[in-house]
Short mmCIF file of C-alpha atoms in Angstrom, two decimals:
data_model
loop_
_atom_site.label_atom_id
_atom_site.label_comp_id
_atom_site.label_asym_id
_atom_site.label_seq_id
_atom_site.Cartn_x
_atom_site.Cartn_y
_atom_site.Cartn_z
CA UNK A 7 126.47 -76.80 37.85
CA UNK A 8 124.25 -78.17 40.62
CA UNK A 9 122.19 -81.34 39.47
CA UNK A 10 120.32 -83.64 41.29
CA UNK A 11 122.58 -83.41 44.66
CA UNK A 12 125.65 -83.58 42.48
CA UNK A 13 128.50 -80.57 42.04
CA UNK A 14 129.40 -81.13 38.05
CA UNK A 15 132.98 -79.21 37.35
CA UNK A 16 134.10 -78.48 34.86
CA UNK A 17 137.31 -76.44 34.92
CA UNK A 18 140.15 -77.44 32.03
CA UNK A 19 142.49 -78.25 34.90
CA UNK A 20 145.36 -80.45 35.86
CA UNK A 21 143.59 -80.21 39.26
CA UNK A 22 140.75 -83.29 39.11
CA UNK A 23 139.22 -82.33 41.86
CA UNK A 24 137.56 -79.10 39.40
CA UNK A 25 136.66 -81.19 36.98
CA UNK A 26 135.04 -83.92 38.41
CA UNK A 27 131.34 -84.86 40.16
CA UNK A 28 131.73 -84.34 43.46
CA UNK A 29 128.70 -85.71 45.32
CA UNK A 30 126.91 -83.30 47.96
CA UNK A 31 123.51 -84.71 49.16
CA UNK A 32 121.05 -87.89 47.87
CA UNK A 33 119.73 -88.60 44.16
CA UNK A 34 116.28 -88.66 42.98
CA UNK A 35 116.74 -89.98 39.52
CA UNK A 36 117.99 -93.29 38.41
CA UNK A 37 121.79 -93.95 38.67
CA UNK A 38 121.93 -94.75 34.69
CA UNK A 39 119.79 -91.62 34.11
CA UNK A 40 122.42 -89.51 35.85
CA UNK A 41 125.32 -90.93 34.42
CA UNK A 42 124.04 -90.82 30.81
CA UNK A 43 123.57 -87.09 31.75
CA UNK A 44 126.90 -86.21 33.00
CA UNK A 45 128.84 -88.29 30.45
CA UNK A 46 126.97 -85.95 28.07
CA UNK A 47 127.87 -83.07 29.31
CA UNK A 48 131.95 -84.00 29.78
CA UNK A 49 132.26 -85.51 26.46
CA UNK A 50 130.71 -81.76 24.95
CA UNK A 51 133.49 -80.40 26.92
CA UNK A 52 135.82 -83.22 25.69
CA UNK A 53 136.72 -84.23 29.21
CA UNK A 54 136.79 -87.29 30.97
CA UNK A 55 133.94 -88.24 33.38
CA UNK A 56 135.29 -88.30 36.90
CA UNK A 57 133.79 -88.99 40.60
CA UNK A 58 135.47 -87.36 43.35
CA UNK A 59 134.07 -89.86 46.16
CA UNK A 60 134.83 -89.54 50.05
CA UNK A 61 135.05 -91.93 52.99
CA UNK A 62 132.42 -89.40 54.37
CA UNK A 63 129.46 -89.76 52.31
CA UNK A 64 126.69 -88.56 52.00
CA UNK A 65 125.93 -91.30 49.50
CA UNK A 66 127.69 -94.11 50.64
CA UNK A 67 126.34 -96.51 48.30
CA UNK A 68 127.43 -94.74 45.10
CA UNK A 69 131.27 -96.00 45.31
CA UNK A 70 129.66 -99.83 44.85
CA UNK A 71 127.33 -98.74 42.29
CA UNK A 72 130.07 -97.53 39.99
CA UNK A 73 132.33 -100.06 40.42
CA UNK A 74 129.57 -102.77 39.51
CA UNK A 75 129.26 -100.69 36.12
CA UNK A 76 132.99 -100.97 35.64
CA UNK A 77 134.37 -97.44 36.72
CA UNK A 78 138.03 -97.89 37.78
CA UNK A 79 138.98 -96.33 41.11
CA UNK A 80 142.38 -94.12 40.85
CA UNK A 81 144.24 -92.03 43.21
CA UNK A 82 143.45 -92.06 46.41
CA UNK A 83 143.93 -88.86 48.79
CA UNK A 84 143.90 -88.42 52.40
CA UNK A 85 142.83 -85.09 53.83
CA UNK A 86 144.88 -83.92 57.06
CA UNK A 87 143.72 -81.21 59.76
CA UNK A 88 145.60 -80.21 62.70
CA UNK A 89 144.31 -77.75 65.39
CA UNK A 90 146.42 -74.70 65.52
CA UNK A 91 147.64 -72.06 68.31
CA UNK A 92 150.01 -68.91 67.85
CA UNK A 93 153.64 -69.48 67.08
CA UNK A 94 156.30 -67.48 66.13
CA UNK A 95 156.32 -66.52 62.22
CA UNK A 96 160.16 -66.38 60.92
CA UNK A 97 161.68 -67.14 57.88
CA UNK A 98 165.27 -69.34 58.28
CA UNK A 99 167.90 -68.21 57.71
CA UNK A 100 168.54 -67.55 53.83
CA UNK A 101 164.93 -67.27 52.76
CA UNK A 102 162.65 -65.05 52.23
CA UNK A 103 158.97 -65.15 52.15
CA UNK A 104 156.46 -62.52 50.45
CA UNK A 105 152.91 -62.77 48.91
CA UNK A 106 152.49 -62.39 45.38
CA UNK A 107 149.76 -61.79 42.84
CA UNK A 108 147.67 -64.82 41.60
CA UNK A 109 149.29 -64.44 38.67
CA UNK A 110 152.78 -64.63 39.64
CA UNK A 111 152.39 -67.52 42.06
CA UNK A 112 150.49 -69.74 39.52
CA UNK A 113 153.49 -68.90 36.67
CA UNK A 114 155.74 -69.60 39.47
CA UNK A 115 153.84 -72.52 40.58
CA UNK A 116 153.91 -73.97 36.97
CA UNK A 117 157.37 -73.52 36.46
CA UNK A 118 158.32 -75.36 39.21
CA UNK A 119 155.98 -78.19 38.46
CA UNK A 120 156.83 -78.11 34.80
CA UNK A 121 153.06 -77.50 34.09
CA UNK A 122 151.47 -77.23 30.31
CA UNK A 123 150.73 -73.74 29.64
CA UNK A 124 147.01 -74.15 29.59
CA UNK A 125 147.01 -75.61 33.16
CA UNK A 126 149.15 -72.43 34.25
CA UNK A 127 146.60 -70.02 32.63
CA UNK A 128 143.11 -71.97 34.33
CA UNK A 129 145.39 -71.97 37.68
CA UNK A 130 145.90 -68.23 37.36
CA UNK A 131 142.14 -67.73 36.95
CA UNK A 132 140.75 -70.39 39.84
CA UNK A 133 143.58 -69.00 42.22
CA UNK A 134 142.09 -65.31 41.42
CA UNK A 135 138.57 -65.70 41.25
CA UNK A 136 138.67 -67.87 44.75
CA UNK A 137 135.62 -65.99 46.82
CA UNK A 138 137.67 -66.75 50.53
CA UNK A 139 140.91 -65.18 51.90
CA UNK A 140 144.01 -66.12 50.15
CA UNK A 141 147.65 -65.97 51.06
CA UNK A 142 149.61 -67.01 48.01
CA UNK A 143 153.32 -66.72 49.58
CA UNK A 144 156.67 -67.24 47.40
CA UNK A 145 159.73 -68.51 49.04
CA UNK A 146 162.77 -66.88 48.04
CA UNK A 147 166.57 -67.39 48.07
CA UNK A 148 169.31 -65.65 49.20
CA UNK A 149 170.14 -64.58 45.46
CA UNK A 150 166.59 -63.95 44.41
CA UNK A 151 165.36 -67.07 43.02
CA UNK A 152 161.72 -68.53 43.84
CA UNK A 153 162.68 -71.96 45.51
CA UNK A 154 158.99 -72.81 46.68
CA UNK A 155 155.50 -71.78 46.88
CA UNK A 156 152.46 -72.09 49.31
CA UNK A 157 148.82 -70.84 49.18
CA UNK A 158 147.02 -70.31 52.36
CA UNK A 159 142.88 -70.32 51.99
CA UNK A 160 141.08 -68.58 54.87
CA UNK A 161 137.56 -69.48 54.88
CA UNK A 162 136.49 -68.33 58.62
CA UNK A 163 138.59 -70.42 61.46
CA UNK A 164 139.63 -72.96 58.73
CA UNK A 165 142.94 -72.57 56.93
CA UNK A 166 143.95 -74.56 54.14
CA UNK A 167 147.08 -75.22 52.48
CA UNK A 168 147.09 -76.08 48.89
CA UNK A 169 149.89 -75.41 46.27
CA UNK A 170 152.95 -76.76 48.49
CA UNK A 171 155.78 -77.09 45.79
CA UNK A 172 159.37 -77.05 46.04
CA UNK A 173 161.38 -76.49 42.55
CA UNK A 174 163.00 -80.07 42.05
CA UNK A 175 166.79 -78.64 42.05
CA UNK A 176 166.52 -77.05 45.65
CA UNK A 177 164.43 -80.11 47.36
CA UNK A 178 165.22 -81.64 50.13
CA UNK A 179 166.68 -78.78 52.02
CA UNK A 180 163.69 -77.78 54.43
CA UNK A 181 162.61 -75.15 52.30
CA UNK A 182 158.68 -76.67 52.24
CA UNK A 183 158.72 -77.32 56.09
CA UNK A 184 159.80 -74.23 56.55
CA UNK A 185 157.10 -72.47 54.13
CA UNK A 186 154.34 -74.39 55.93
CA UNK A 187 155.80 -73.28 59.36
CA UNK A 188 155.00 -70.00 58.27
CA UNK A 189 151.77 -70.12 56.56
CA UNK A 190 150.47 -71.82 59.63
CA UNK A 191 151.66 -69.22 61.89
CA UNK A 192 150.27 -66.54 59.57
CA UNK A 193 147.05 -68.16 59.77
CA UNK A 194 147.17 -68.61 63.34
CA UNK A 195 147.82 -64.91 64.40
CA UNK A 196 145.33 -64.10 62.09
CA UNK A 197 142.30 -66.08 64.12
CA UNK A 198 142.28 -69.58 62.46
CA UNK A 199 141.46 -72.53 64.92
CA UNK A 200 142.28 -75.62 62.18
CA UNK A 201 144.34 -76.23 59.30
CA UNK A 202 144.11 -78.71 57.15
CA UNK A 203 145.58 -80.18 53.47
CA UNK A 204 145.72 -82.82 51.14
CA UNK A 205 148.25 -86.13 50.28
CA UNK A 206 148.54 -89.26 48.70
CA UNK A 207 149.00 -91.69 51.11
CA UNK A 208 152.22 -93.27 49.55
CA UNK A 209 153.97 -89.70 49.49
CA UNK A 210 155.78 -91.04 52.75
CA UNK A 211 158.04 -87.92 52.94
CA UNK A 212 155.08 -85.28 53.02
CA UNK A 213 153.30 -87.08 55.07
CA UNK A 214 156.39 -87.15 57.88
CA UNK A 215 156.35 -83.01 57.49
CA UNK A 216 153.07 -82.82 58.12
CA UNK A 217 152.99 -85.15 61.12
CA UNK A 218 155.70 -82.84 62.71
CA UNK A 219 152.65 -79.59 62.75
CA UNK A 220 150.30 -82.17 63.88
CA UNK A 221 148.62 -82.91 61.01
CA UNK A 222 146.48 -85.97 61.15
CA UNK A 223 144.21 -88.17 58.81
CA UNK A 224 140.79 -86.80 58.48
CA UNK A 225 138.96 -88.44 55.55
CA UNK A 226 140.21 -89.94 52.53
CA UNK A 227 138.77 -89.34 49.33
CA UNK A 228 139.33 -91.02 45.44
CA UNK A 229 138.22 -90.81 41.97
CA UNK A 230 136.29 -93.63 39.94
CA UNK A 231 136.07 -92.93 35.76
CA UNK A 232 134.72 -95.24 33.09
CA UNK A 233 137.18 -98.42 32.18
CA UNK A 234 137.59 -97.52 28.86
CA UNK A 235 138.82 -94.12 29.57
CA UNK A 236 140.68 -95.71 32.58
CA UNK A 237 142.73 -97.60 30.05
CA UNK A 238 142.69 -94.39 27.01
#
């Protein structure tokens, strides 16, 4: 729901960033007035209150606010774009790559992440009912067996990459570098100017893959909640 220049989600995800207030333009009300609001509204849904807060504004003196009323900042994410230009779209040798259904990639998806089965059925649904261009691609191996996943979103000359997972038993053998590789070429020959993606800035190793497309830092953004559900 929109409120008073605040996006309130509230999907039953693993995913905070669809079930959290993500800021989009200036307040008119009092800060207290909103938050009494919105904690209101999450604890009917029996969710946690989250802020999904960017280096980028618009409000730039909401991150102080909350922190003065004792809202814990958490997890920190950096958003990467690279510019993109046509490249050749192969699979290495002893994969294969094909799209599946929403519902097959999120089960897929959630096996590999070892998600609850609640998370894997609101994944199916926000992976389904996305309004853009999607390209949810499964990475095979030789013998059959899904080894890693991708999602492309195409949302005009943007493409973004969400959904990059690697089962934990086949990591570390370029299977993600070489799904990116060809969602990014897919995207390309397909009109899209930029990609871009999101990772925690400690993730060293993910950050390394991405730097070899080009990917750069673009904005960072992070979550504040209430201390006491900080420390629940």
């Amino acid at each position: 729901m929109l409120y008073d220049g605040w996006l309130v989600r509230f999907a039953p995800s693993a995913a905070k960033r669809v079930r959290s207030i993500n800021v989009l333009g200036l307040s008119t009300r009092p800060l207290d007035e909103r938050l009494a609001y919105c904690s209101s509204l999450y604890a009917r849904r029996g969710l946690p209150m989250l802020f999904r807060l960017t280096s980028i504004g618009p409000d730039f003196s909401l991150d102080d606010e909350l922190a003065a009323r004792g809202y814990a900042l958490i997890e920190e994410t950096r958003v990467m774009s690279a510019p993109l230009a046509p490249r050749p779209q192969a699979a290495p040798a002893g994969l294969t790559f094909a799209m599946a259904d929403p519902v097959r990639f999120a089960d897929e998806v959630g096996r590999m992440r070892g998600s609850l089965p609640q998370h894997v059925e609101e994944h199916r649904a926000r992976v389904a009912g996305l309004a853009v261009d999607i390209s949810p691609v499964l990475a095979h191996a030789g013998d059959g067996r899904c080894v890693a996943a991708g999602l492309a979103v195409r949302d005009g000359d943007l493409l973004g990459l969400f959904d990059i997972v690697t089962h934990p038993e086949e990591r570390r053998k370029g299977h993600a570098g070489a799904l990116v590789e060809y969602l990014l070429a897919a995207g390309a020959a397909d009109g899209a100017a930029t990609a871009y993606l999101q990772v925690e800035p400690d993730n060293a190793a993910a950050r390394a893959l991405y730097a070899r497309y080009g990917f750069k830092d673009c904005y960072a953004y992070w979550y504040r909640l209430p201390a006491e559900q900080a420390a629940a």
